[in-house]
Short mmCIF file of C-alpha atoms and ligand atoms in Angstrom, two decimals:
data_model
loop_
_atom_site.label_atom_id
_atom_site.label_comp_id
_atom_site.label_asym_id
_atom_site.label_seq_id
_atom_site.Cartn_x
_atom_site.Cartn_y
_atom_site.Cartn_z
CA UNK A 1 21.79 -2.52 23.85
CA UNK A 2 19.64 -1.65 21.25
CA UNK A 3 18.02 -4.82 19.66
CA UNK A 4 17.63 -4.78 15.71
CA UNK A 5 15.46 -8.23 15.82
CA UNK A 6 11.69 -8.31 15.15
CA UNK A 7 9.44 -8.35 18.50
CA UNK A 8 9.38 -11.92 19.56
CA UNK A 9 5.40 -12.01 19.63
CA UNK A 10 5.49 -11.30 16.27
CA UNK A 11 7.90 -13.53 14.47
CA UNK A 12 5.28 -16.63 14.56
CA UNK A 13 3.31 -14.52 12.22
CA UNK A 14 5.94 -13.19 10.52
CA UNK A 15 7.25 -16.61 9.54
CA UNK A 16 3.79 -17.62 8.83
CA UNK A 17 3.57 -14.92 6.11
CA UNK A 18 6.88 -15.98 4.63
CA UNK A 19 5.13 -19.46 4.09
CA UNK A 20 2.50 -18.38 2.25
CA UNK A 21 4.49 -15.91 0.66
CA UNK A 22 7.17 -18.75 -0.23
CA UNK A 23 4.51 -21.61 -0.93
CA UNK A 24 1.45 -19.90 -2.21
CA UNK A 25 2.23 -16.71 -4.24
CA UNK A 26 5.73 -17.26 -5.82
CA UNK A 27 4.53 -20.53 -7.50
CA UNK A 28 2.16 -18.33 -9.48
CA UNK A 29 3.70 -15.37 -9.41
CA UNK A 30 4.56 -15.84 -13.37
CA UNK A 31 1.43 -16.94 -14.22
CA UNK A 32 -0.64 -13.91 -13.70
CA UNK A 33 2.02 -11.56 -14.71
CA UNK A 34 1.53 -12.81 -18.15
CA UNK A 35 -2.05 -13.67 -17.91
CA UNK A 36 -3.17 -9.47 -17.04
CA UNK A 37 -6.54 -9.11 -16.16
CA UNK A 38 -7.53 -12.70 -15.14
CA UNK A 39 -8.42 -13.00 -11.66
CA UNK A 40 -6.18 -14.89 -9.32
CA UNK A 41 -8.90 -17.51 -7.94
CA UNK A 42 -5.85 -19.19 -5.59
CA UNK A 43 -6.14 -16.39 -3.84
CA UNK A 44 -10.04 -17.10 -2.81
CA UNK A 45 -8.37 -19.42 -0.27
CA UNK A 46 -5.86 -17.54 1.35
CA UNK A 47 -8.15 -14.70 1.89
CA UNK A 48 -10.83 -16.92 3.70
CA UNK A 49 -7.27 -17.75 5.93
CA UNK A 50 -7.09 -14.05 6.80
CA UNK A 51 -10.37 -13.43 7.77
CA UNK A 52 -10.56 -16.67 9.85
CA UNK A 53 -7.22 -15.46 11.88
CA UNK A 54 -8.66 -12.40 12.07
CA UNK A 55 -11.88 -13.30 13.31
CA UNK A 56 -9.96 -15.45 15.58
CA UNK A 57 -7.62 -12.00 16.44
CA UNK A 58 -4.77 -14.30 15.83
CA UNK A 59 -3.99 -11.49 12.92
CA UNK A 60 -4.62 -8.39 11.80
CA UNK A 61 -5.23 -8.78 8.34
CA UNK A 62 -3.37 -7.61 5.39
CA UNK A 63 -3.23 -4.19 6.40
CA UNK A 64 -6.79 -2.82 6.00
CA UNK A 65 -7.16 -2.14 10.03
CA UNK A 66 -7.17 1.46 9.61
CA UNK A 67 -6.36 4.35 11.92
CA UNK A 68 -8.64 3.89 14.59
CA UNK A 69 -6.06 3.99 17.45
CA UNK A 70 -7.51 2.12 20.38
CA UNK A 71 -6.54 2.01 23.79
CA UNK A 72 -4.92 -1.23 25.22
CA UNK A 73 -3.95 -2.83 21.41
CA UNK A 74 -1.31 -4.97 21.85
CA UNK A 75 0.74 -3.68 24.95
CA UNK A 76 3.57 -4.40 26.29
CA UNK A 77 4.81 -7.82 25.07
CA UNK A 78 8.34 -8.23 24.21
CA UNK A 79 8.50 -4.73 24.07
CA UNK A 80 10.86 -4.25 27.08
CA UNK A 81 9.30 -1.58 28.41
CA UNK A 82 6.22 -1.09 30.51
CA UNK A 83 3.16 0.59 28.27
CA UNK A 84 5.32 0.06 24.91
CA UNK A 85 3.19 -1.49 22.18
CA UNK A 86 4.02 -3.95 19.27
CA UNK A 87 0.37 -3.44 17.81
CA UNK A 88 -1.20 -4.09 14.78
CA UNK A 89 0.23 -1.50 12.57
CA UNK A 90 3.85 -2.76 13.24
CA UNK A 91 2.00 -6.67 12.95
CA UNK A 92 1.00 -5.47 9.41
CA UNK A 93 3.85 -4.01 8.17
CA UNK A 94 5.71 -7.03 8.68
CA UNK A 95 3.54 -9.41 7.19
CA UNK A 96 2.62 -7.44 4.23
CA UNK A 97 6.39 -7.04 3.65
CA UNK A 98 6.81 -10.71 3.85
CA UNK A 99 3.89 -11.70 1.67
CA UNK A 100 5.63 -8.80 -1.27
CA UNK A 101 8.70 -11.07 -0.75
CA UNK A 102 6.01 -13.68 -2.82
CA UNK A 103 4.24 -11.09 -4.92
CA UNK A 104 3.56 -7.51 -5.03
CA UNK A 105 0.62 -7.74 -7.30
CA UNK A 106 -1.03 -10.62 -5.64
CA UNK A 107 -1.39 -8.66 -2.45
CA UNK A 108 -2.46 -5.83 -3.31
CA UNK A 109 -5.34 -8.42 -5.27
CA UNK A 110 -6.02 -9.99 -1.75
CA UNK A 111 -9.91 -9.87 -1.63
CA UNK A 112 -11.51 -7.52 1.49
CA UNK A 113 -7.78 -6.02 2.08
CA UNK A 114 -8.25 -2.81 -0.39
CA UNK A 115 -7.65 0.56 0.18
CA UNK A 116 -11.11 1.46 0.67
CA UNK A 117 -11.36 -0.89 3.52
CA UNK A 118 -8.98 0.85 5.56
CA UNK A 119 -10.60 4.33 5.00
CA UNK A 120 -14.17 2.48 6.35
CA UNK A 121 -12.09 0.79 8.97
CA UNK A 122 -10.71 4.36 9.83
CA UNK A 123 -13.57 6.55 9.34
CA UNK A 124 -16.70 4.85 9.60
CA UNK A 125 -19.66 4.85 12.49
CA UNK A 126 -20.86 2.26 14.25
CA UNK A 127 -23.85 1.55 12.20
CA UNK A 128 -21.31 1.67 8.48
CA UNK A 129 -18.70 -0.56 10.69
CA UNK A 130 -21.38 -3.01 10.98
CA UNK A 131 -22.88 -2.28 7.39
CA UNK A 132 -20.14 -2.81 5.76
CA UNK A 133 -18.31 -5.22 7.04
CA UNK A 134 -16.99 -8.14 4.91
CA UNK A 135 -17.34 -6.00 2.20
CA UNK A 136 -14.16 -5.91 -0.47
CA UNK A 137 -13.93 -1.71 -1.02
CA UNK A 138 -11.37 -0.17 -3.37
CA UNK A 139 -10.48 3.37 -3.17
CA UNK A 140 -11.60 6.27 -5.58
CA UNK A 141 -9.54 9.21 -5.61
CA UNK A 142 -7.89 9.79 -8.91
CA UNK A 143 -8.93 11.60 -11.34
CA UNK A 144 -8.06 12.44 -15.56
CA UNK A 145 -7.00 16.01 -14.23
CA UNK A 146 -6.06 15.70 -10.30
CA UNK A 147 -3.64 12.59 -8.57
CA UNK A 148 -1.06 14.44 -6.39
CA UNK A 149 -3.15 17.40 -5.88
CA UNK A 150 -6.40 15.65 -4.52
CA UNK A 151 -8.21 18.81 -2.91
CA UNK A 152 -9.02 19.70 -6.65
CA UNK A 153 -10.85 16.74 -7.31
CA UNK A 154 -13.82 17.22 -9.35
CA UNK A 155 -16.44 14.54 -9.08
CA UNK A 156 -19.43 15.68 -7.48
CA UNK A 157 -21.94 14.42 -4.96
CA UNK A 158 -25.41 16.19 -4.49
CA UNK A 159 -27.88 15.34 -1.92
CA UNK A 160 -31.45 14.30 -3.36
CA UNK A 161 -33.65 13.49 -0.88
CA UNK A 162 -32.48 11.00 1.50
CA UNK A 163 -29.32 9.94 -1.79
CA UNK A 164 -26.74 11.82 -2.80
CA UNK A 165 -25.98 11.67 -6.76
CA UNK A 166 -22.18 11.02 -8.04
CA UNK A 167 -21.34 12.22 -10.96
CA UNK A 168 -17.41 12.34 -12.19
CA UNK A 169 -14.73 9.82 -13.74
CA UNK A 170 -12.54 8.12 -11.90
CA UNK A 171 -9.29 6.35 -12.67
CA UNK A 172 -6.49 3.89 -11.64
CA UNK A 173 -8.68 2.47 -8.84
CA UNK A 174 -7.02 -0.67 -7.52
CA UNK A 175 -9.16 -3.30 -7.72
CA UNK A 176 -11.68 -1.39 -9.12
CA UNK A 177 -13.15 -3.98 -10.95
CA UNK A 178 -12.99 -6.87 -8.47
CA UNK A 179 -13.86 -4.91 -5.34
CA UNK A 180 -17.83 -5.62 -3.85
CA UNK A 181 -17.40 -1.50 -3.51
CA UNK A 182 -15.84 1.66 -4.44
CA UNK A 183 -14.99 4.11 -1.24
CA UNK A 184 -15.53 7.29 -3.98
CA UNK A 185 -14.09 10.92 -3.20
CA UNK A 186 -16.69 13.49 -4.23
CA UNK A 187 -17.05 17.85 -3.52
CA UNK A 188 -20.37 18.82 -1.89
CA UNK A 189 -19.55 22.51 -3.45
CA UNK A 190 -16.23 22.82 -5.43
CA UNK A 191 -16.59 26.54 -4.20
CA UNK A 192 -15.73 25.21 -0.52
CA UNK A 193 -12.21 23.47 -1.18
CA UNK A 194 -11.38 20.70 0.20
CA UNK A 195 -13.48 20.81 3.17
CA UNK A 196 -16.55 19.86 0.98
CA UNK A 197 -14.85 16.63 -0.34
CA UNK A 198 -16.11 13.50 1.12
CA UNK A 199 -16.28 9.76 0.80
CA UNK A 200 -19.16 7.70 -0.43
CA UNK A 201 -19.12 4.00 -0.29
CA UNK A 202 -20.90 2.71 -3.59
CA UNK A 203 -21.40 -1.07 -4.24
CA UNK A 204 -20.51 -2.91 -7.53
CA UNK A 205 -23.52 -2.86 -9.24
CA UNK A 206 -25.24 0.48 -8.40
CA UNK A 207 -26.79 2.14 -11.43
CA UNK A 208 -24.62 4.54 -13.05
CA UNK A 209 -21.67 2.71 -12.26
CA UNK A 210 -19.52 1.90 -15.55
CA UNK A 211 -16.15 0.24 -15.47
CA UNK A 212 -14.67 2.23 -18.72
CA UNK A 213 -11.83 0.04 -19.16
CA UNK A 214 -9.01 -2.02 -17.25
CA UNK A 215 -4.51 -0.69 -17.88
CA UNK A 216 -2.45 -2.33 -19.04
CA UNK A 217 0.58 -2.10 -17.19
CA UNK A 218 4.56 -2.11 -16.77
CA UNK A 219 4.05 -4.23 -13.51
CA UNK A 220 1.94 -4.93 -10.94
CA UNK A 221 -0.05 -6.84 -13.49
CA UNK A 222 -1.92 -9.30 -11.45
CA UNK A 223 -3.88 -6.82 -9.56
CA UNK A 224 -6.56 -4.59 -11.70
CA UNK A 225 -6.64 -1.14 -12.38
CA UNK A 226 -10.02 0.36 -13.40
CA UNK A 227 -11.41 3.81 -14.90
CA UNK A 228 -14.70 4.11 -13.69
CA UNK A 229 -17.58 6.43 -14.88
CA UNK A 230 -20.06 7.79 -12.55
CA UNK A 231 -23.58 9.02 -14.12
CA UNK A 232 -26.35 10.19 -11.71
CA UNK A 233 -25.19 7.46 -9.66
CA UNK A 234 -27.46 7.56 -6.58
CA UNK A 235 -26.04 6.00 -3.31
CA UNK A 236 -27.88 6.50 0.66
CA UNK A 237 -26.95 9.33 2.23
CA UNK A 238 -26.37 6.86 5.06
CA UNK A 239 -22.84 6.11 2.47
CA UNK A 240 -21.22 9.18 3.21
CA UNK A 241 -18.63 7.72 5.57
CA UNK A 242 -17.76 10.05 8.73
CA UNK A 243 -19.64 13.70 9.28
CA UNK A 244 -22.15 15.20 6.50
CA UNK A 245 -21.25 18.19 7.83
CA UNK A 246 -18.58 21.06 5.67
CA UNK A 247 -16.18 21.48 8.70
CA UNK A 248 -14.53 25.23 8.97
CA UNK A 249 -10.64 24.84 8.27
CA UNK A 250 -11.36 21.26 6.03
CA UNK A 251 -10.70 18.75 8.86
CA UNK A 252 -13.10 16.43 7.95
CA UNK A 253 -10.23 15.98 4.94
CA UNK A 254 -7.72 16.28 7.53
CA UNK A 255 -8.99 12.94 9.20
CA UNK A 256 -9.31 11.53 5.70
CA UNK A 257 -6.01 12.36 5.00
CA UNK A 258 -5.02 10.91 8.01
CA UNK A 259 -5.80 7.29 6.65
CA UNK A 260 -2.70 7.68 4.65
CA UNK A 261 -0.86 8.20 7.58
CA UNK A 262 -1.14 4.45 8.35
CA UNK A 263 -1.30 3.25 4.53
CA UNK A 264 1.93 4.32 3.60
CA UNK A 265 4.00 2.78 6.01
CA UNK A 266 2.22 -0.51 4.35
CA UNK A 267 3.29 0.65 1.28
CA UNK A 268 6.82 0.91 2.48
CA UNK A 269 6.18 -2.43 3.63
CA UNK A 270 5.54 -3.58 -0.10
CA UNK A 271 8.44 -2.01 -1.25
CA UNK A 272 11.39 -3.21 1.15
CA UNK A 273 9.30 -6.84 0.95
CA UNK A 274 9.47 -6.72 -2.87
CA UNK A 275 13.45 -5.02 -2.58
CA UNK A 276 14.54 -8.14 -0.09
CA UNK A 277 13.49 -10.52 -2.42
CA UNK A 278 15.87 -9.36 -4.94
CA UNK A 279 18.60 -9.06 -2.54
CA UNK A 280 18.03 -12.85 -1.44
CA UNK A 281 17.56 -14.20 -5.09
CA UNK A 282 21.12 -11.95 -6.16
CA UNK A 283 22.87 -13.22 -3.18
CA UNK A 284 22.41 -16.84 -4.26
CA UNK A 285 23.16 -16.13 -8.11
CA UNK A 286 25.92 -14.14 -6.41
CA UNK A 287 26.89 -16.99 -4.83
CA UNK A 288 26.60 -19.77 -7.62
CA UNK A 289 29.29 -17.99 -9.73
CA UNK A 290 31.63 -17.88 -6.74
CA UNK A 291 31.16 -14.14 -5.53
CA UNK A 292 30.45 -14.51 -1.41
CA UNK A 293 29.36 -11.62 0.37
CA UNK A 294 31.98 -11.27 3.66
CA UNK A 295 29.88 -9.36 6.32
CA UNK A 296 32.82 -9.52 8.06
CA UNK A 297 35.31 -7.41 5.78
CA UNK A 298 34.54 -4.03 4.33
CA UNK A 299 33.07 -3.73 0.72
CA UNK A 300 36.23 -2.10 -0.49
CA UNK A 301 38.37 -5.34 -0.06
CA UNK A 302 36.02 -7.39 -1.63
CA UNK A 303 34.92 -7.77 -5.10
CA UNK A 304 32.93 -5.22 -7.01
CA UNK A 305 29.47 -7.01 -6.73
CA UNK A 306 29.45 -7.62 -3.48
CA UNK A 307 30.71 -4.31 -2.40
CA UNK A 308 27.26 -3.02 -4.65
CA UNK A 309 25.70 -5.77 -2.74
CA UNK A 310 26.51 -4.54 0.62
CA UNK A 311 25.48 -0.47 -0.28
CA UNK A 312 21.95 -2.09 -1.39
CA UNK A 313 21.81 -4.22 1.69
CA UNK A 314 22.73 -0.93 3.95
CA UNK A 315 19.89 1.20 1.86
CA UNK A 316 17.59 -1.41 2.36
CA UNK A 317 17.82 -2.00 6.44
CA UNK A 318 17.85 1.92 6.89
CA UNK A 319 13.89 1.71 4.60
CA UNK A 320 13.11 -1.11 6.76
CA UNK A 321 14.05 0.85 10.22
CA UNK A 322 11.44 3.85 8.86
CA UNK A 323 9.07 1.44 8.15
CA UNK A 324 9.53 0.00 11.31
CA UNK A 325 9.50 3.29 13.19
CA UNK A 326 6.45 4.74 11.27
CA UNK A 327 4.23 1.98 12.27
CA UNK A 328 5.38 1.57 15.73
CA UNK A 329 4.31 5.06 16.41
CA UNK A 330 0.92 4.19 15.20
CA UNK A 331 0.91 1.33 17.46
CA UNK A 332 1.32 3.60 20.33
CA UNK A 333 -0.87 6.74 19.32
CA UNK A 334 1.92 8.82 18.29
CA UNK A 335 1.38 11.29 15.47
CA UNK A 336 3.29 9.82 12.86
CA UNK A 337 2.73 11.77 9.15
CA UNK A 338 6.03 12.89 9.06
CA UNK A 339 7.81 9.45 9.99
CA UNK A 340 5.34 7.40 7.42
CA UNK A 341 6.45 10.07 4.62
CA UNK A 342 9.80 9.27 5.28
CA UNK A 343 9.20 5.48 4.99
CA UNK A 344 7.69 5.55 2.09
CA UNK A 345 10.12 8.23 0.57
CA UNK A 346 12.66 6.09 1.14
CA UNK A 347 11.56 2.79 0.91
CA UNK A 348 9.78 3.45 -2.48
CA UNK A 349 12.91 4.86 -3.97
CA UNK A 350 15.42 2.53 -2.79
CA UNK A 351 12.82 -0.86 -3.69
CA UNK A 352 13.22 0.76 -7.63
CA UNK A 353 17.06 0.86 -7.05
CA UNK A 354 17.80 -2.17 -5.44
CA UNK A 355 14.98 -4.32 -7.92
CA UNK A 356 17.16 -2.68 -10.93
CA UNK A 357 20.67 -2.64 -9.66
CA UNK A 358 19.84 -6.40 -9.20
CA UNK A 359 18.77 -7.09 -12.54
CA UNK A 360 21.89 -5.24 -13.30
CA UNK A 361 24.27 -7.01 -11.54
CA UNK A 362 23.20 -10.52 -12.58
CA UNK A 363 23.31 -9.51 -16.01
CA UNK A 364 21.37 -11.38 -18.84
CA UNK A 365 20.05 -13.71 -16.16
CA UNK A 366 18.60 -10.95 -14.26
CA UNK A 367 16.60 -9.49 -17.43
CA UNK A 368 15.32 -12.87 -18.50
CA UNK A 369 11.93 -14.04 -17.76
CA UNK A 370 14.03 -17.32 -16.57
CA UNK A 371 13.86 -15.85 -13.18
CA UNK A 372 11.96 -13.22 -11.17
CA UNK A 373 14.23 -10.23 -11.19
CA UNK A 374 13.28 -8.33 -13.84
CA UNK A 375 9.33 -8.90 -12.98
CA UNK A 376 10.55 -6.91 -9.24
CA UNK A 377 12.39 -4.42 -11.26
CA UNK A 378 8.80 -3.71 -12.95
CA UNK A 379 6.66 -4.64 -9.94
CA UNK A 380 8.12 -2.37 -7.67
CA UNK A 381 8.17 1.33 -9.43
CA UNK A 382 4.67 1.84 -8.72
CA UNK A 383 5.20 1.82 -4.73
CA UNK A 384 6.98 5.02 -5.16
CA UNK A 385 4.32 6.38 -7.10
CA UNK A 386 0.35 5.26 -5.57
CA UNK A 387 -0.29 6.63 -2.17
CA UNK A 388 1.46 9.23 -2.73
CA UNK A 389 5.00 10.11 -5.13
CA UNK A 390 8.64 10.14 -4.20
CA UNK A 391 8.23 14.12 -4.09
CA UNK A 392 5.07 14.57 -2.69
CA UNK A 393 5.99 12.76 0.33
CA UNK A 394 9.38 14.99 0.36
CA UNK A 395 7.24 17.73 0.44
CA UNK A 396 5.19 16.42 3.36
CA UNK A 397 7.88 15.77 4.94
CA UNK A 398 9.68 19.12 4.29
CA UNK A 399 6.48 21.05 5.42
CA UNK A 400 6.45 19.12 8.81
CA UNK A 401 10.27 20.09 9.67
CA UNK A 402 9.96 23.95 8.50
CA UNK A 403 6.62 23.93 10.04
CA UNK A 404 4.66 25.29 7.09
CA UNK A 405 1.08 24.34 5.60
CA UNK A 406 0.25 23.27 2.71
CA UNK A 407 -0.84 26.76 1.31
CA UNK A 408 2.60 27.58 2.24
CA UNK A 409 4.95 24.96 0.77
CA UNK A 410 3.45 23.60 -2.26
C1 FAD B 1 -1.06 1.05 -10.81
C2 FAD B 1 -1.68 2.22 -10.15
C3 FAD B 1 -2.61 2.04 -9.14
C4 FAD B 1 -3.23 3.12 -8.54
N1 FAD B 1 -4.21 2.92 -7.59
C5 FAD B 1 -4.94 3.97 -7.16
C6 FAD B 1 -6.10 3.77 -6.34
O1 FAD B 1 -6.42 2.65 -5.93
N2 FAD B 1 -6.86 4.85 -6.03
C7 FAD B 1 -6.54 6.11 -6.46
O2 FAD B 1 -7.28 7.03 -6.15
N3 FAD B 1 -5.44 6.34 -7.21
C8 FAD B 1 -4.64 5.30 -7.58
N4 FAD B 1 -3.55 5.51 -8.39
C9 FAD B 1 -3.21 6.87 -8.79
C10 FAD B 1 -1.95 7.39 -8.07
O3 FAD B 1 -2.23 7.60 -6.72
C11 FAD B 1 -1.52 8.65 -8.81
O4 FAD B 1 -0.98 8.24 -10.05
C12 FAD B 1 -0.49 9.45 -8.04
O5 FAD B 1 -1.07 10.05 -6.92
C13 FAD B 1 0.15 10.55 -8.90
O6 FAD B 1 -0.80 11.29 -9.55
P1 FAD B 1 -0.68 11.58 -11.13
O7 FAD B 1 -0.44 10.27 -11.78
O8 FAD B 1 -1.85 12.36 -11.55
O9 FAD B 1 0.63 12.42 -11.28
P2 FAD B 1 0.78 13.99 -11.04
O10 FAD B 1 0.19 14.40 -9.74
O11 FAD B 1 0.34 14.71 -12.26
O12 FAD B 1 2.36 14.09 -10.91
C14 FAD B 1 3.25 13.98 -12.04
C15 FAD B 1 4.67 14.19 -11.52
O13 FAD B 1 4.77 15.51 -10.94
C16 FAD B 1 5.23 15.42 -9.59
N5 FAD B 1 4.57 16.44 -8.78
C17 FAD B 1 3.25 16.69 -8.66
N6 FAD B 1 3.02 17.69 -7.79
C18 FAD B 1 4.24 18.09 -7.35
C19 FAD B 1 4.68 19.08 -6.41
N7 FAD B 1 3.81 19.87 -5.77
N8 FAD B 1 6.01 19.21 -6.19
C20 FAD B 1 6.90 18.40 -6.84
N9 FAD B 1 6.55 17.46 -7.73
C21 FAD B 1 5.23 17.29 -7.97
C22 FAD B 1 4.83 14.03 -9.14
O14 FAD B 1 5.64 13.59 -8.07
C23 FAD B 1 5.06 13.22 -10.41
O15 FAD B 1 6.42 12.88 -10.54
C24 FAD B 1 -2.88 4.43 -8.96
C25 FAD B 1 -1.92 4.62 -9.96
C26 FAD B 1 -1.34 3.55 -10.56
C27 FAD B 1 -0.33 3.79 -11.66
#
């Protein structure tokens, strides 16, 4: 029989995240959607949580493990099967998806979970591991003229002496602002593609440095989004994370690439955490004017709204079971682009549906600021854009079934 239930190791944690999800994040949730900008100092606490459980390995963070795929990570248990792991990509998933059932903005605001810490956790040496650990990074990759197509980025980084000086403009850096760091994407030679592009980790504070200016948003509003200006910005060499060296063939941006391959199955996470909270929330408004959802009928015989209920329900297990699927894989060193595309794809897509089809369905109530639907409706659009859009990851997913490269299916 195939078993649809979450591994039994991991539902302590999973119901854990719920808590904090349930006790610590929705109470403010409100708060700093109105109050944009300001930093969420509640979260000071929880973060100090995380890193104690996962100094303790009791958890694996909020997501910013990385890819490093090591042998013997979480075998076997509840699994079933001998050599089967439940690791901690698939531990990640679902507590990130829980703690989006609290707040979509405030996790992605988590202090030392950013973006940029998985690509150090993922692609750093020994000596950077070390370096940098504890460290808060944010990710750098945007720019005013290149987001989807990021081999054309054009920020530069030239070696000086034993530095190498950024110069470019970055923008919409998640916790750009906030971060101790910023895990910057930089050409050594435009002229090579994008096997010259690399990533520099430069701290908050380095000279040349300038935070432009923070959005202002249609959701997501309690984490910041920065444009950032780099002038003769001079980092260590000894920042570059992973090989100096222009690799024939660009697979020194493969393997930075390949970060993504693990991110966006935690942004799928986001999404069908953020979508299930409006399906719970709907049910029970559902419910208060009379309208029960009968899992035991078929939608046709029932009412309108809960036959709508049941098609967002059914969208919303099959983005789970990608989600699912794409970090499981991870968990047991299986190559899994093509599977995390697909999570996101669909998970990003049907989290905008379901958040607006709720607001929708519960009418006036659900676009009032008297409850939280219409903040999910906002909250969630973005998690089909960052990390990738809706048709980008089509297209990476399209590419890996017809077998063609980039160059060939653009
Ligand atoms: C709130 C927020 C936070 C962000 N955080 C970060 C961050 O931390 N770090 C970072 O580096 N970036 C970040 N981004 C940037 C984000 O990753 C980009 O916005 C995204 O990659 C899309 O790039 P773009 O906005 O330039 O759109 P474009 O690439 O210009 O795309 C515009 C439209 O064209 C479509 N399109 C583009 N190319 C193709 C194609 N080949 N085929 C079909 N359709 C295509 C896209 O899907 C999209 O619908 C963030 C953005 C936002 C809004």
């Amino acid at each position: 029989m195939i078993s649809l239930d979450d591994p039994k190791k991991l539902r302590p944690l999973r119901d854990q995240a719920h808590q904090v999800a349930m006790n610590m994040l929705r109470p403010i949730s409100r708060k700093y959607d109105r109050a944009e900008h300001e930093y969420p100092r509640e979260l000071d606490l929880l973060a100090a949580m995380i890193d104690g459980l996962s100094e303790s390995g009791a958890s694996s963070g909020a997501g910013a493990s990385g890819v490093r795929r090591t042998e013997g990570e979480g075998v076997g248990e509840g699994s079933g099967s001998p050599g089967v792991k439940n690791g901690t990509n698939l531990a990640s998933v679902m507590s990130i998806a829980e703690m989006c059932w609290g707040d979509v903005g405030l996790l992605l605001s988590l202090p030392r979970q950013g973006l940029g810490n998985s690509a150090i956790a993922s692609v750093a040496d020994a000596e950077q591991q070390e370096r940098f650990a504890g460290l808060w990074a944010s990710m750098a990759i945007t720019e005013p003229d290149t987001g989807s197509d990021s081999a054309n980025i054009r920020t530069t980084a030239t070696l000086d002496g034993d530095e190498y000086v950024i110069n470019g403009e970055k923008i919409y850096v998640t916790s750009g602002e906030r971060s101790d760091a910023v895990v910057v994407w930089a050409t050594l030679d435009r002229s090579l593609g994008r096997a010259a592009i690399k990533s520099f980790v430069v701290p908050k504070g380095t000279p040349g440095m300038t935070v432009e200016r923070l959005e202002h948003k249609l959701g997501i509003r309690a984490s910041d989004t920065a444009a950032i200006r780099f002038d003769d910005c001079r980092v260590p060499a000894a920042n570059l994370l992973g090989s100096a060296e222009v690799e024939a063939g660009g697979q020194g941006f493969a393997g930075a690439m390949a970060t993504f391959d693990n991110t966006r199955p935690l942004v799928a996470a986001m999404a069908v955490g953020c979508a299930k909270a409006s399906l719970d929330l709907t049910r029970d408004l559902l419910e208060r004017v009379g309208i029960t959802v009968d899992y035991d009928r078929p939608g046709l015989s029932q009412s309108a709204a809960a036959a709508s209920f049941l098609q967002m329900e059914a969208d919303w297990e099959g983005a789970r079971l990608l989600m699912l699927q794409a970090a499981w894989m991870a968990d047991n060193r299986m190559a899994n682009a093509m599977e995390a595309s697909m999570a996101k794809a669909k998970a990003g897509r049907v989290a905008s549906d379901i958040t607006l089809s709720c607001v929708e369905l519960c009418g006036s109530i659900g676009y009032s600021e008297s409850e939280l639907l219409e903040k999910w409706a906002r909250d969630s659009k973005i998690l089909d854009i960052f990390e990738g859009t809706q048709q980008i990851q089509q297209l990476i997913v399209a590419r890996r079934i017809l077998g063609l490269s980039s160059a060939e299916l653009k």
